[in-house]
PDB file of C-alpha atoms in Angstrom:
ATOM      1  CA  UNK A 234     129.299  19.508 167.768  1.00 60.00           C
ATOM      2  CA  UNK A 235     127.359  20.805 170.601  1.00 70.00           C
ATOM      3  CA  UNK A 236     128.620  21.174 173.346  1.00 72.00           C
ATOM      4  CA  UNK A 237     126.412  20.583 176.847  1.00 80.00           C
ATOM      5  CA  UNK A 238     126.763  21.863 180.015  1.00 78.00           C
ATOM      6  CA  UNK A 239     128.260  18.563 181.469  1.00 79.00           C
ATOM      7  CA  UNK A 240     130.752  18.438 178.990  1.00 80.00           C
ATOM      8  CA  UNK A 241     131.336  22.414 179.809  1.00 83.00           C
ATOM      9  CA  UNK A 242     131.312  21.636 183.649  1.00 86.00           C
ATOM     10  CA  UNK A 243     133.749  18.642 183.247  1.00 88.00           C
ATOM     11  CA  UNK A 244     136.124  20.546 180.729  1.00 86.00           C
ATOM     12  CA  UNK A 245     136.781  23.211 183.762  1.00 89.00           C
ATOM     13  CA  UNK A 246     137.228  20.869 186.281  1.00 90.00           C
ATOM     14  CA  UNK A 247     139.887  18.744 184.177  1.00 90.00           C
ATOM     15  CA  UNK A 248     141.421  22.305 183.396  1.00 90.00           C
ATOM     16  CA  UNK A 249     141.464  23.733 186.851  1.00 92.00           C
ATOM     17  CA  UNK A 250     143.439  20.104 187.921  1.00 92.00           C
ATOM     18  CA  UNK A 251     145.616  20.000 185.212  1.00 92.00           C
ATOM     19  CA  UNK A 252     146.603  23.900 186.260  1.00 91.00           C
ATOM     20  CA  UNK A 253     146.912  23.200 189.653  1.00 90.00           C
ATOM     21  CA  UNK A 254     149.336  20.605 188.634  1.00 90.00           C
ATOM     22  CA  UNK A 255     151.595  23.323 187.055  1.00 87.00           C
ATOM     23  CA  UNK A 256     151.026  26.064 189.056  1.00 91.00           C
ATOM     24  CA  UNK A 257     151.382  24.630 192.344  1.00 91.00           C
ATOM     25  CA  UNK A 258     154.687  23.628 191.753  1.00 89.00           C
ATOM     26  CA  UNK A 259     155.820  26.695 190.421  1.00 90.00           C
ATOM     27  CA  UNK A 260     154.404  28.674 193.534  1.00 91.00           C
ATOM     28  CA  UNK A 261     156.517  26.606 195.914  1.00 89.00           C
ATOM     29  CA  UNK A 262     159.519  26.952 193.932  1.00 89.00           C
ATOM     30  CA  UNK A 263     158.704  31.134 194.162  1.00 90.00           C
ATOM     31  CA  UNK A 264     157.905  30.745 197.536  1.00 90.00           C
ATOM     32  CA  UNK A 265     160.539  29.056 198.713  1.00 89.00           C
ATOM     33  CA  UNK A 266     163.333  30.592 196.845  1.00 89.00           C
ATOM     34  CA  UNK A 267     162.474  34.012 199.091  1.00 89.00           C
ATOM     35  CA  UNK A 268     162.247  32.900 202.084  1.00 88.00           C
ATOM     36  CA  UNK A 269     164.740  32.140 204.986  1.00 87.00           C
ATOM     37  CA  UNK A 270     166.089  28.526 205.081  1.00 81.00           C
ATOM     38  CA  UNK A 271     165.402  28.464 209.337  1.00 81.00           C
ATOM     39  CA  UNK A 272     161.838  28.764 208.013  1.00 82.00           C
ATOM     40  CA  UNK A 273     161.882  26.382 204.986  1.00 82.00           C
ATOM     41  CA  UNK A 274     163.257  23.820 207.957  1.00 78.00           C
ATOM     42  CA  UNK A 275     159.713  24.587 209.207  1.00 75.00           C
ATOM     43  CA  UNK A 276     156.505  23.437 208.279  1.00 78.00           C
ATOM     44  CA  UNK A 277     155.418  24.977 205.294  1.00 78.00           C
ATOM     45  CA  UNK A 278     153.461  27.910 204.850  1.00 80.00           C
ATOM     46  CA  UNK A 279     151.543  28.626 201.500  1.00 83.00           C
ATOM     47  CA  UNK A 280     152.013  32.288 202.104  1.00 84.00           C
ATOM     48  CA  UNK A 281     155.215  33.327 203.385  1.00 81.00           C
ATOM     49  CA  UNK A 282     155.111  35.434 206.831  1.00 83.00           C
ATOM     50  CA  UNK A 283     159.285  36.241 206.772  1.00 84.00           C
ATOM     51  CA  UNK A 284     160.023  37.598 202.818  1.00 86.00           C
ATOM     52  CA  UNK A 285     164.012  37.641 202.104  1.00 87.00           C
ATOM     53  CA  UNK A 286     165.797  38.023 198.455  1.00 89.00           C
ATOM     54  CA  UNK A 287     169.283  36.923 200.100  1.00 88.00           C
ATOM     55  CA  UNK A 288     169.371  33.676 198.537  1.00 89.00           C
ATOM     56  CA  UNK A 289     169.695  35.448 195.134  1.00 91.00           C
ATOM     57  CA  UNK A 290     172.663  36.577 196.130  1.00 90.00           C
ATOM     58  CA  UNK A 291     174.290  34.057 197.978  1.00 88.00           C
ATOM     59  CA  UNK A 292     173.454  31.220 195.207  1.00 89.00           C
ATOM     60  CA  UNK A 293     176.864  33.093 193.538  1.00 90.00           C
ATOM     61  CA  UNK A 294     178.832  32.614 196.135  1.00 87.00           C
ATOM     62  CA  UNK A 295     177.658  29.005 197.583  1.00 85.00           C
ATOM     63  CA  UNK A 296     178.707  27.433 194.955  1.00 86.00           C
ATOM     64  CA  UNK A 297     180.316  28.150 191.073  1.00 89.00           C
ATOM     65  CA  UNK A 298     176.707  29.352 189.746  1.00 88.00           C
ATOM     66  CA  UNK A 299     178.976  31.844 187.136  1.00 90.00           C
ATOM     67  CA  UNK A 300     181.051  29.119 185.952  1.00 91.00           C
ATOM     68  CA  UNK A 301     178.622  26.550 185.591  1.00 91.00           C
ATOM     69  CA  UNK A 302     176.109  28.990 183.813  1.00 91.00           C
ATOM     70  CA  UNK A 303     179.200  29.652 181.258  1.00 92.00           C
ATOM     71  CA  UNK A 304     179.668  25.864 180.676  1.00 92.00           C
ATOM     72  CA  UNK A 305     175.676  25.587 179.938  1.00 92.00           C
ATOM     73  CA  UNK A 306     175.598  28.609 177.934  1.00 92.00           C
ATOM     74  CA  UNK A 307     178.655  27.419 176.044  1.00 93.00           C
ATOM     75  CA  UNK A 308     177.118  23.924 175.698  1.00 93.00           C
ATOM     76  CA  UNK A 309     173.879  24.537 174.473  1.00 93.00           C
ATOM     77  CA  UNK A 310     174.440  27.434 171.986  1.00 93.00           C
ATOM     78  CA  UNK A 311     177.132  25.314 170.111  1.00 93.00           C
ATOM     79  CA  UNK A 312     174.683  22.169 170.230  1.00 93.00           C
ATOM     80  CA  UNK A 313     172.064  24.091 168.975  1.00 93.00           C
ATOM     81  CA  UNK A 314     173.873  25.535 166.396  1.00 93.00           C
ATOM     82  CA  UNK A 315     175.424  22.613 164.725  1.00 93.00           C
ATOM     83  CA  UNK A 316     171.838  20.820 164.930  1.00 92.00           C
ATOM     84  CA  UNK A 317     170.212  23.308 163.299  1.00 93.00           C
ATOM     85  CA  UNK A 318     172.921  23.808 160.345  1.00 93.00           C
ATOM     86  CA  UNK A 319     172.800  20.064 159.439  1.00 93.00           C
ATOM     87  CA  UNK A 320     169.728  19.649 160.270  1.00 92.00           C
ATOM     88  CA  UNK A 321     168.427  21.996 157.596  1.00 92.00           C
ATOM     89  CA  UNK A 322     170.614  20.490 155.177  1.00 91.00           C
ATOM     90  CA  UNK A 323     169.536  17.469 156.017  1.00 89.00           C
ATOM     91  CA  UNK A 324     166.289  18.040 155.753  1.00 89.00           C
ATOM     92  CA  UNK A 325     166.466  20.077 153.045  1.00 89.00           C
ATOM     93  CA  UNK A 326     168.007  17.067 150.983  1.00 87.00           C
ATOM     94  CA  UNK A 327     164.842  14.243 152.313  1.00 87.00           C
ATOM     95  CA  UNK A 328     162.260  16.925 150.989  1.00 85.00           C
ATOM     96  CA  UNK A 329     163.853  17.535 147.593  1.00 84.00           C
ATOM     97  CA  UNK A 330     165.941  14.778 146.161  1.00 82.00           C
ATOM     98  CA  UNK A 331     164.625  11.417 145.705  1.00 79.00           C
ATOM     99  CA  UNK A 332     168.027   9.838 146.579  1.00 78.00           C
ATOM    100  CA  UNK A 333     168.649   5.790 147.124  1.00 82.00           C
ATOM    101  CA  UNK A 334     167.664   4.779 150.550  1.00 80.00           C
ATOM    102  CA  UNK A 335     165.946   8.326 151.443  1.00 78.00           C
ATOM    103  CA  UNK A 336     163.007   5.910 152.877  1.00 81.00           C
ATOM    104  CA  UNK A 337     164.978   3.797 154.588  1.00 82.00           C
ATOM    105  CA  UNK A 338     166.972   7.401 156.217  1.00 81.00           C
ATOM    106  CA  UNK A 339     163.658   8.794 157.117  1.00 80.00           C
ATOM    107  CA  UNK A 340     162.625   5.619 159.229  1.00 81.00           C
ATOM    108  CA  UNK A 341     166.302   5.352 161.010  1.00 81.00           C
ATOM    109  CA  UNK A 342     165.786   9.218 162.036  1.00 80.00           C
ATOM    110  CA  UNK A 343     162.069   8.322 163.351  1.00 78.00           C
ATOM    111  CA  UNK A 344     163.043   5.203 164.785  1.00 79.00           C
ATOM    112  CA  UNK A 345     165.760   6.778 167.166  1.00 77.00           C
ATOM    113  CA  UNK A 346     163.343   8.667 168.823  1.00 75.00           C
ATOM    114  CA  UNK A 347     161.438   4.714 169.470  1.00 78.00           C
ATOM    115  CA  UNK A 348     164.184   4.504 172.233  1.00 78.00           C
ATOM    116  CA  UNK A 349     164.680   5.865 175.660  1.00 79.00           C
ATOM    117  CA  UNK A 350     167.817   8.192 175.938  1.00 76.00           C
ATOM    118  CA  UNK A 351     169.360   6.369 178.828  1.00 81.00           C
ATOM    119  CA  UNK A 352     170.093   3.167 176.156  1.00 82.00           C
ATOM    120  CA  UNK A 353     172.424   5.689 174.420  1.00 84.00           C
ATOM    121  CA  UNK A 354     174.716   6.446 177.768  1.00 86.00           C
ATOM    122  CA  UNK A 355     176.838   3.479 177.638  1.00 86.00           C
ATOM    123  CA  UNK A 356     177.786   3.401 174.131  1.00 87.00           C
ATOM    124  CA  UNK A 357     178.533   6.909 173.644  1.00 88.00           C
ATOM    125  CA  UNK A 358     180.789   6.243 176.865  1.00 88.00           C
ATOM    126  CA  UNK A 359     183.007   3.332 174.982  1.00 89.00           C
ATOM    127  CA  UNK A 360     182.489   5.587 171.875  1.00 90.00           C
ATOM    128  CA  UNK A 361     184.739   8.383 173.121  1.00 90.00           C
ATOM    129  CA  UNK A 362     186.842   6.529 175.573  1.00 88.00           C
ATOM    130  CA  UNK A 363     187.813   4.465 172.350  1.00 90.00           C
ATOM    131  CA  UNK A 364     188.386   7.075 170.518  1.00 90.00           C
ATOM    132  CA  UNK A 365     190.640   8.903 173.181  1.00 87.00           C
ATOM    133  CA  UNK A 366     192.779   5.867 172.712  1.00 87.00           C
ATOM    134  CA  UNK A 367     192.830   5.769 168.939  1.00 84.00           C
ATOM    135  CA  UNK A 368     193.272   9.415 167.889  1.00 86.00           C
ATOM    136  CA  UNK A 369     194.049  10.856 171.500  1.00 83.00           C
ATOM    137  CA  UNK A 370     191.193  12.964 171.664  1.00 86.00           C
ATOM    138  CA  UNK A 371     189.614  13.879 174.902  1.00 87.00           C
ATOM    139  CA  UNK A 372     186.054  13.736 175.020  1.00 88.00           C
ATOM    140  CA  UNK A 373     184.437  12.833 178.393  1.00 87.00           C
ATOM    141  CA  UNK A 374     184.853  15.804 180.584  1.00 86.00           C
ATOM    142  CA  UNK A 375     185.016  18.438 177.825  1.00 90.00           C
ATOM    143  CA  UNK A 376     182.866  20.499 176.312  1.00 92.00           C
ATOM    144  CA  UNK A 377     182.655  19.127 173.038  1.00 92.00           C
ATOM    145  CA  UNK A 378     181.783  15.720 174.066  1.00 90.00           C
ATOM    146  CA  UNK A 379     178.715  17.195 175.803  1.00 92.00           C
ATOM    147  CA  UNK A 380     178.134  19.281 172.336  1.00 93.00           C
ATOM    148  CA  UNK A 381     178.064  15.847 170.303  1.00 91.00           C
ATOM    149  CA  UNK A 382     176.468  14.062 173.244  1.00 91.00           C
ATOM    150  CA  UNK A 383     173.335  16.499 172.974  1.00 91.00           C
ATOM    151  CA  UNK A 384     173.651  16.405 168.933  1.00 90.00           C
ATOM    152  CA  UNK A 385     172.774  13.084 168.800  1.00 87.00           C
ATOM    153  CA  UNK A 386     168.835  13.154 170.454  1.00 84.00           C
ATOM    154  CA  UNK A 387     167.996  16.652 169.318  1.00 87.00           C
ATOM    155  CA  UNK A 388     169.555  16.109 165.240  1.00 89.00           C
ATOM    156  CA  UNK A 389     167.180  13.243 164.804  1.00 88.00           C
ATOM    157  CA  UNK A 390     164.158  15.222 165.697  1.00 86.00           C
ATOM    158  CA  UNK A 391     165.171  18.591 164.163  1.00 88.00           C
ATOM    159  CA  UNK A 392     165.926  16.555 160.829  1.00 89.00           C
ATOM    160  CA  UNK A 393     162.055  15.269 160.669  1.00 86.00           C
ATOM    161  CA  UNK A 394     160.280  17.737 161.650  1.00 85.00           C
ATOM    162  CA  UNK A 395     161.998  20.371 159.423  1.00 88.00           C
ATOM    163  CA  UNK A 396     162.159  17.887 156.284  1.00 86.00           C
ATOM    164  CA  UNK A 397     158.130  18.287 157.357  1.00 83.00           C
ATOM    165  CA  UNK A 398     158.009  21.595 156.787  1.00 83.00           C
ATOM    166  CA  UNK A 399     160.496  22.113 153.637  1.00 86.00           C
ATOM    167  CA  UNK A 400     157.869  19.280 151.406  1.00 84.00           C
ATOM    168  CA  UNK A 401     154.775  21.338 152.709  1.00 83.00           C
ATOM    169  CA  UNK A 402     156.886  24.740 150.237  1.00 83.00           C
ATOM    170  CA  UNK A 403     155.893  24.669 146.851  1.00 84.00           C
ATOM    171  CA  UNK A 404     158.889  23.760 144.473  1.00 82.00           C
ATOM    172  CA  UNK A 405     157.773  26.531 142.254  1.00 82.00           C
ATOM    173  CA  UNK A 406     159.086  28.891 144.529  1.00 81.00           C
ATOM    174  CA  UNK A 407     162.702  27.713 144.210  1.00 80.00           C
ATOM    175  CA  UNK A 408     162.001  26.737 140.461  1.00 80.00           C
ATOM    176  CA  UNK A 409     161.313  30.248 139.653  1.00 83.00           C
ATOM    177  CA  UNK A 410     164.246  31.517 141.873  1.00 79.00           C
ATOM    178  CA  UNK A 411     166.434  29.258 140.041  1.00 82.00           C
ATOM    179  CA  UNK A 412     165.188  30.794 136.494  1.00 80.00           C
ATOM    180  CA  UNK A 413     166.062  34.218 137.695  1.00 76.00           C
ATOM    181  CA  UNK A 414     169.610  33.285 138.149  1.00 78.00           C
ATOM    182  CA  UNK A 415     169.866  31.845 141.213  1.00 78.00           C
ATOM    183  CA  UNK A 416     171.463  28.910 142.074  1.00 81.00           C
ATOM    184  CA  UNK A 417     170.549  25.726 144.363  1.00 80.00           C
ATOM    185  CA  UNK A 418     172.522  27.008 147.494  1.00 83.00           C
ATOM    186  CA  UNK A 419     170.911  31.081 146.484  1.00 83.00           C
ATOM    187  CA  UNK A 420     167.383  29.446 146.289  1.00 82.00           C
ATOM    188  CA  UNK A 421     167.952  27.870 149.539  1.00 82.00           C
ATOM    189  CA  UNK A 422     169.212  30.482 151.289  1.00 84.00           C
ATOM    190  CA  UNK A 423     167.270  33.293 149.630  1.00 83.00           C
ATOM    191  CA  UNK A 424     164.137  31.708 149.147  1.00 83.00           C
ATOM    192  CA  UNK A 425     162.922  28.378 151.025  1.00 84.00           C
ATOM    193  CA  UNK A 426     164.660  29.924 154.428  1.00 86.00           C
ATOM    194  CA  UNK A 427     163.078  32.942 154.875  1.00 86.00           C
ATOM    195  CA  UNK A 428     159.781  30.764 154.405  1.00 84.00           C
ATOM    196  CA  UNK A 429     160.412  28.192 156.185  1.00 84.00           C
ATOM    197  CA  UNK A 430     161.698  30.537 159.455  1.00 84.00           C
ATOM    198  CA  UNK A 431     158.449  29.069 161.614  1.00 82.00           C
ATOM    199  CA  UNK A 432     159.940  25.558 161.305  1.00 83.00           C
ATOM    200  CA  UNK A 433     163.478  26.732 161.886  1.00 88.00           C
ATOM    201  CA  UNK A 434     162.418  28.994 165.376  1.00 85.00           C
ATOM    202  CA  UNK A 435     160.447  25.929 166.214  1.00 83.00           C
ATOM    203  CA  UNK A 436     163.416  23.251 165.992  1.00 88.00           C
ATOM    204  CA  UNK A 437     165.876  25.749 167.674  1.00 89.00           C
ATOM    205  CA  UNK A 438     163.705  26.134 170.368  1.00 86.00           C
ATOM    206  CA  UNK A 439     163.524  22.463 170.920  1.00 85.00           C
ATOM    207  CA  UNK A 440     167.236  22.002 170.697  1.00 89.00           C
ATOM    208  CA  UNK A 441     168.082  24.837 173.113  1.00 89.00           C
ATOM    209  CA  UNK A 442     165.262  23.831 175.545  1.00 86.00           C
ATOM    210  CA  UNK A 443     166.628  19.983 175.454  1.00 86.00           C
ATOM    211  CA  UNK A 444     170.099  20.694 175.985  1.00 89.00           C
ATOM    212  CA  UNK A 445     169.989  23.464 178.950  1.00 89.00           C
ATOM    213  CA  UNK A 446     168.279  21.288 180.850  1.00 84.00           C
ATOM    214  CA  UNK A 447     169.732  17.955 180.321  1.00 86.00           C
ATOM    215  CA  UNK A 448     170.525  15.852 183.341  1.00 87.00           C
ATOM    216  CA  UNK A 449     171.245  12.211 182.453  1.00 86.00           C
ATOM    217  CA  UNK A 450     174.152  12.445 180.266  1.00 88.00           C
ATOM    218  CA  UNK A 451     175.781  15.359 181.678  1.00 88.00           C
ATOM    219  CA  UNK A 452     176.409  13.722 185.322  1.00 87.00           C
ATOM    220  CA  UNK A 453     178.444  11.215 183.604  1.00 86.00           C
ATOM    221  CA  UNK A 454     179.855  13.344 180.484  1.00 87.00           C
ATOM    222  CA  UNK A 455     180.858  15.897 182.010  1.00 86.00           C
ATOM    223  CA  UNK A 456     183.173  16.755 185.189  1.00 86.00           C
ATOM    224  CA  UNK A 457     183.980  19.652 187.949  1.00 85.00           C
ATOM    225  CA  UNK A 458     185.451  22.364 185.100  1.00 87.00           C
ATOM    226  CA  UNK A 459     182.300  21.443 182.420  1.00 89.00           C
ATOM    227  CA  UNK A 460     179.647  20.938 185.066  1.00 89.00           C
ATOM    228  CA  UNK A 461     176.430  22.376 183.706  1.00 90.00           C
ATOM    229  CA  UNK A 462     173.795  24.719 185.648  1.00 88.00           C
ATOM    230  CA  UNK A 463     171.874  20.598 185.945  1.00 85.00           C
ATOM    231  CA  UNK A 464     174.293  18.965 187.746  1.00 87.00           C
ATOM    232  CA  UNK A 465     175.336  22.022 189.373  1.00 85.00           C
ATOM    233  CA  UNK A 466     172.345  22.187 191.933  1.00 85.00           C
ATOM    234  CA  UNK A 467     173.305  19.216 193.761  1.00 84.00           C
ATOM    235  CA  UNK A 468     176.044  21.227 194.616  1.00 83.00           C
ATOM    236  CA  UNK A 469     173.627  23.304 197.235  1.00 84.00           C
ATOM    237  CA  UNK A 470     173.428  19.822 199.056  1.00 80.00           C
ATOM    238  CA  UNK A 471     176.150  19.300 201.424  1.00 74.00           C
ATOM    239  CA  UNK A 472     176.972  16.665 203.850  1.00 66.00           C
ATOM    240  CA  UNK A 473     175.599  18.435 206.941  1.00 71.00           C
ATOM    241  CA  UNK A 474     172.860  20.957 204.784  1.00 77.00           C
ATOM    242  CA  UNK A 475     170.999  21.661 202.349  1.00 82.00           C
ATOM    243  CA  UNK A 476     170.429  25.019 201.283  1.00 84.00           C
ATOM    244  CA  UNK A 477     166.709  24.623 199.891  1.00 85.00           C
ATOM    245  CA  UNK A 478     165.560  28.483 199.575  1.00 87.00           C
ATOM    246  CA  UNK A 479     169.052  28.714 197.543  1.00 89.00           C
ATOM    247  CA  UNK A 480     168.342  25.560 195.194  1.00 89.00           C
ATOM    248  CA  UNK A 481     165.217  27.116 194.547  1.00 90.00           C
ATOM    249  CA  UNK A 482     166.572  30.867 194.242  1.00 91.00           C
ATOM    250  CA  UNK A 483     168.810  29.030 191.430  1.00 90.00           C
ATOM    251  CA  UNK A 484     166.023  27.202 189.664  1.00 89.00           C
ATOM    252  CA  UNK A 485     164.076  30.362 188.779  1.00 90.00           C
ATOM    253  CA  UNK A 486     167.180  31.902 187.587  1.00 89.00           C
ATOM    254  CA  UNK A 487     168.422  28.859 185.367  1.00 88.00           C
ATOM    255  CA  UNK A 488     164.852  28.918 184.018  1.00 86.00           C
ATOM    256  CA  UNK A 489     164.471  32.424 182.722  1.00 85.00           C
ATOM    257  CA  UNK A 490     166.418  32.036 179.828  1.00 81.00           C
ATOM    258  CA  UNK A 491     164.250  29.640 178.403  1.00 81.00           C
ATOM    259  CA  UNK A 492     161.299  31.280 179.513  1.00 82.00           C
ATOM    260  CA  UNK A 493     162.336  34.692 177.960  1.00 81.00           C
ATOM    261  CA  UNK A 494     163.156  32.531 174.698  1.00 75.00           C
ATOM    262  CA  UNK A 495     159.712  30.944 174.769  1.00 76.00           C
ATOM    263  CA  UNK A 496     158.121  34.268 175.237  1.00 77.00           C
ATOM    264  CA  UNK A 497     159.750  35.777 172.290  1.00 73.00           C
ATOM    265  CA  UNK A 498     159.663  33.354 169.054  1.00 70.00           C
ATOM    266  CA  UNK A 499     156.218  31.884 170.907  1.00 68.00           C
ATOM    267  CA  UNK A 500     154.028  32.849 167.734  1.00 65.00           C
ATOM    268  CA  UNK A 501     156.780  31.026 165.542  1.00 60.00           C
ATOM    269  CA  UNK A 502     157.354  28.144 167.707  1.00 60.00           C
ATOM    270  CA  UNK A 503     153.350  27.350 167.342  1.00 57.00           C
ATOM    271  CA  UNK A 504     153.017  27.594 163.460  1.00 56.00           C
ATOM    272  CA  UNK A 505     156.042  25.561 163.428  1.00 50.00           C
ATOM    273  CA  UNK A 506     155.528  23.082 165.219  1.00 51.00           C
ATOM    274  CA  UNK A 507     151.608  22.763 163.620  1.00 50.00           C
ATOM    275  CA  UNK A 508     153.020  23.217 160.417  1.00 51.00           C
ATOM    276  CA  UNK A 509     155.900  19.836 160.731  1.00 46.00           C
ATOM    277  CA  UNK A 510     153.130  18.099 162.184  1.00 44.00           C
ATOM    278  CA  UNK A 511     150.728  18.101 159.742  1.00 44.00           C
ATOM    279  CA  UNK A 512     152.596  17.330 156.936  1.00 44.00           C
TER     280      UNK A 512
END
């Protein structure tokens, strides 16, 4: 294909807006989050005459920032964990074993991601409220609720894409693992793993990234001792301010640990993703 210079002139311009769409948001966020809040009250000025790194110090002590950075931590690495444990066995078991109603499994873990999360609320809600009553344990308001909450969007996904990726290894691999002695589990673990770690960086990624900054499901799952880092920045809102350069202070800071996760497993996150896809 060939490309012409319309084509070349239009491609920049749709880049340039599409980057201005991203960046421009992230440069007020910056901006803001360093500057006094008398003059974010103000009209706004792209470049910021007063320069102040207060508010990263005072978002600790305006509100719980520690404690709700613990819950989120807490929260997502346990989420994240579990999902990627079953969903490699999971997965694992759809690409391998030709099992009664594997097609019809495959389409129910596809389908659920047909539906809009907010559908799911409600019935999770009578779910563990019904099962407080039955077996007496609490879920809404605890940390494990929000750890099964978040299981049940990001295990649907992780199980598809990573059943992807396990078909696209030759069996020969494992078969010839298997004739040096080892066993199903030792093939798996010593073998398809260590091959399929793209896929693996790729789906933890995703899990992580989807529960630290869930919003929807927390407000109502969790309350004032599990509030996450999400629900937690409403808390810079009061009833006679708001505490804007502070909200924004917070943002960056809630961000970077998903940024400095992206930044490292980047390479893998791209051939793993590519990789599920294709297949």
């Amino acid at each position: 294909m060939i490309e012409t210079r319309g084509f070349r002139i239009l491609r920049a311009v749709g880049l340039t807006f599409l980057s201005a769409l991203v960046i421009l948001p992230l440069y007020v966020i910056l901006t803001t989050s360093i500057k006094p809040n008398t003059a974010v009250r103000g009209l706004f000025e792209w470049i910021p005459t007063e320069i102040t790194f207060q508010p990263y110090i005072d978002i600790w002590n305006t509100v719980p920032l520690a404690h709700y950075f613990m819950n989120s931590l807490i929260v997502t690495v346990s989420a994240t964990a579990c999902s990627v444990v079953l969903a490699i066995l999971a997965a694992y078991a759809v690409a391998r074993f030709d099992f009664p109603g594997v097609r019809q499994f495959r389409f129910a873990v596809l389908a659920t991601q047909m539906f809009p999360g907010i559908l799911f609320l409600l019935p999770l809600f009578l779910i563990f409220s019904q099962i407080k009553r039955g077996v007496g344990l609490e879920l809404v308001g605890t940390h494990l609720g929000l750890v099964i909450t978040y299981m049940t969007f990001s295990l649907p996904f992780s199980i598809w894409m990573l059943a992807g990726f396990f078909a696209s290894i030759p069996r020969e691999l494992e078969e010839a693992a298997m004739i040096d002695g080892l066993g199903r589990w030792g093939a798996l673990w010593r073998v398809v793993l260590p091959v399929a770690r793209p896929g693996i960086v790729a789906v933890t990624v995703y899990c992580f990234i989807t529960a630290w900054s869930e919003v929807l499901f927390a407000s109502v799952m969790a309350n004032k001792s599990t509030r996450t880092l999400s629900i937690g920045l409403r808390a810079y809102a009061s009833q006679t301010d708001v505490y804007w350069n502070q909200m924004m202070a917070a943002s960056v800071v809630i961000s970077l640990p998903v940024l400095i996760a992206f930044l490292i497993v980047q390479r893998h996150l791209i051939s793993g993703l590519s990789a599920g896809a294709v297949k």
